[in-house]
Amino acid sequence: MRIAEQFRPNRPVFSIELFPPKTPEGVDNLKAKLNEIAAHRPDYVSVTYGAGGGTRHTTREICAHIKQALGIEAMAHLTCVAHSRGEIHDLLAMLKNEGIENIMALRGDPPQGQERFVQPEDGFAYAIELIRAIRDAGEFGIGVAGYPEGHVEAPDYETSLRHQIEKIRAGADFVVSQLFMVNDYFLRWRDALWRAGITVPIVPGILPALSAPQIGRFAALCGAQVPDALRVGLERFEAHPESAAAYGLVYAMRQIEALLKEGVAGVHLYALNRLESIRAVSALVEGYRGPE
Ligand code: FAD
């Protein structure tokens, strides 16, 4: 099923993003966790794509497990990093063979140790080119990344927004935002996209913070603002990691509840493979969904 078909009025789509573990034991652990995740009835689960190295095929393996063994819609992330056009073509064929029907089409982050994204030889420079290639291949629903505070590499917010709109128009079925901690940024950006005539669902991506250093690092990488209230709150629990994570989860839940009241199309949880946040957020979103 194309994920786009899951969006209906007054029924926010709940999705969970996982990352592929690096070891076979890690993959087994995640598959065990997925049994509980399935019980929380997410509309779909997405699996990120590494910048290189050994986890790239694991993305496909976990997506196939989610789809085939658990009967849940899966979305495989795919990036332009280090892939030629021919390789992308082959990867799309493999995803299709595994029954994967949805792809999050991304340019991708540079591999560790590399400062900037480098266009691969005979590969794509921007996500928009990958989107067009996936569209040409047919068969797939397409999600794209969105930037409520502007993309970190864009010279300014307006340029980021312009590229965002072009990318959506190139063939996105829906947009999932980068993490943000100030709802007003998301709502302002959603309004700007609506004013530009964008009609596909625009979904907030929320990451429950685990600690002040962790969220500081993530936010610096992607150019998101960490409000003082969240940072100071997390710092108070520096010596108690579990309490800090609980504080971060409560902050995220408040954010999500306010967004649901604003009528967002869905909630995408950056779960970091943690069951605690999945349990809490699935129960919260469930309360805002009408009967099937
Ligand atoms: P693009 O849309 O191509 O944008 C990249 C930059 O290029 C932007 O600054 C944009 O303004 C600029 N740009 C676009 N078009 C043009 C143009 N024609 N001329 C000049 N500049 C242009 N990364 C991973 O590596 N793996 C993942 O699995 C992954 N999953 C993600 C999931 C979500 C929901 C989100 C929000 C992000 C994810 N990322 C992932 C991170 C993403 O790869 C990075 O944010 C990356 O820096 C940009 O990817 P993009 O697809 O948005 O790129």
Short mmCIF file of N, CA and C in Angstrom, two decimals, residues 42 56 92-93 170 187 220 226 232 243 283:
data_model
loop_
_atom_site.label_atom_id
_atom_site.label_comp_id
_atom_site.label_asym_id
_atom_site.label_seq_id
_atom_site.Cartn_x
_atom_site.Cartn_y
_atom_site.Cartn_z
N PRO A 42 1.57 0.96 14.53
CA PRO A 42 1.95 2.13 13.72
C PRO A 42 1.39 1.96 12.31
N ARG A 56 23.82 -0.74 5.00
CA ARG A 56 22.91 -0.36 3.92
C ARG A 56 21.98 -1.51 3.51
N LEU A 92 16.44 -0.12 -6.61
CA LEU A 92 14.97 -0.01 -6.72
C LEU A 92 14.37 -1.36 -7.11
N ALA A 93 15.06 -2.06 -8.01
CA ALA A 93 14.56 -3.38 -8.42
C ALA A 93 14.57 -4.34 -7.22
N ALA A 170 8.23 17.89 -7.58
CA ALA A 170 8.85 16.90 -8.49
C ALA A 170 8.23 15.51 -8.32
N LEU A 187 4.79 25.18 12.25
CA LEU A 187 3.49 25.69 11.79
C LEU A 187 3.68 26.83 10.78
N ALA A 220 22.83 20.78 16.44
CA ALA A 220 23.92 21.50 15.75
C ALA A 220 24.11 20.92 14.35
N VAL A 226 17.53 24.65 19.96
CA VAL A 226 17.11 24.00 21.22
C VAL A 226 16.67 25.11 22.17
N VAL A 232 17.90 23.61 29.71
CA VAL A 232 18.10 23.76 31.15
C VAL A 232 17.43 22.60 31.89
N SER A 243 16.24 9.88 34.16
CA SER A 243 15.35 11.01 34.43
C SER A 243 15.45 12.03 33.29
N ALA A 283 0.41 5.62 22.43
CA ALA A 283 -0.81 5.78 23.24
C ALA A 283 -1.36 7.20 23.09
#
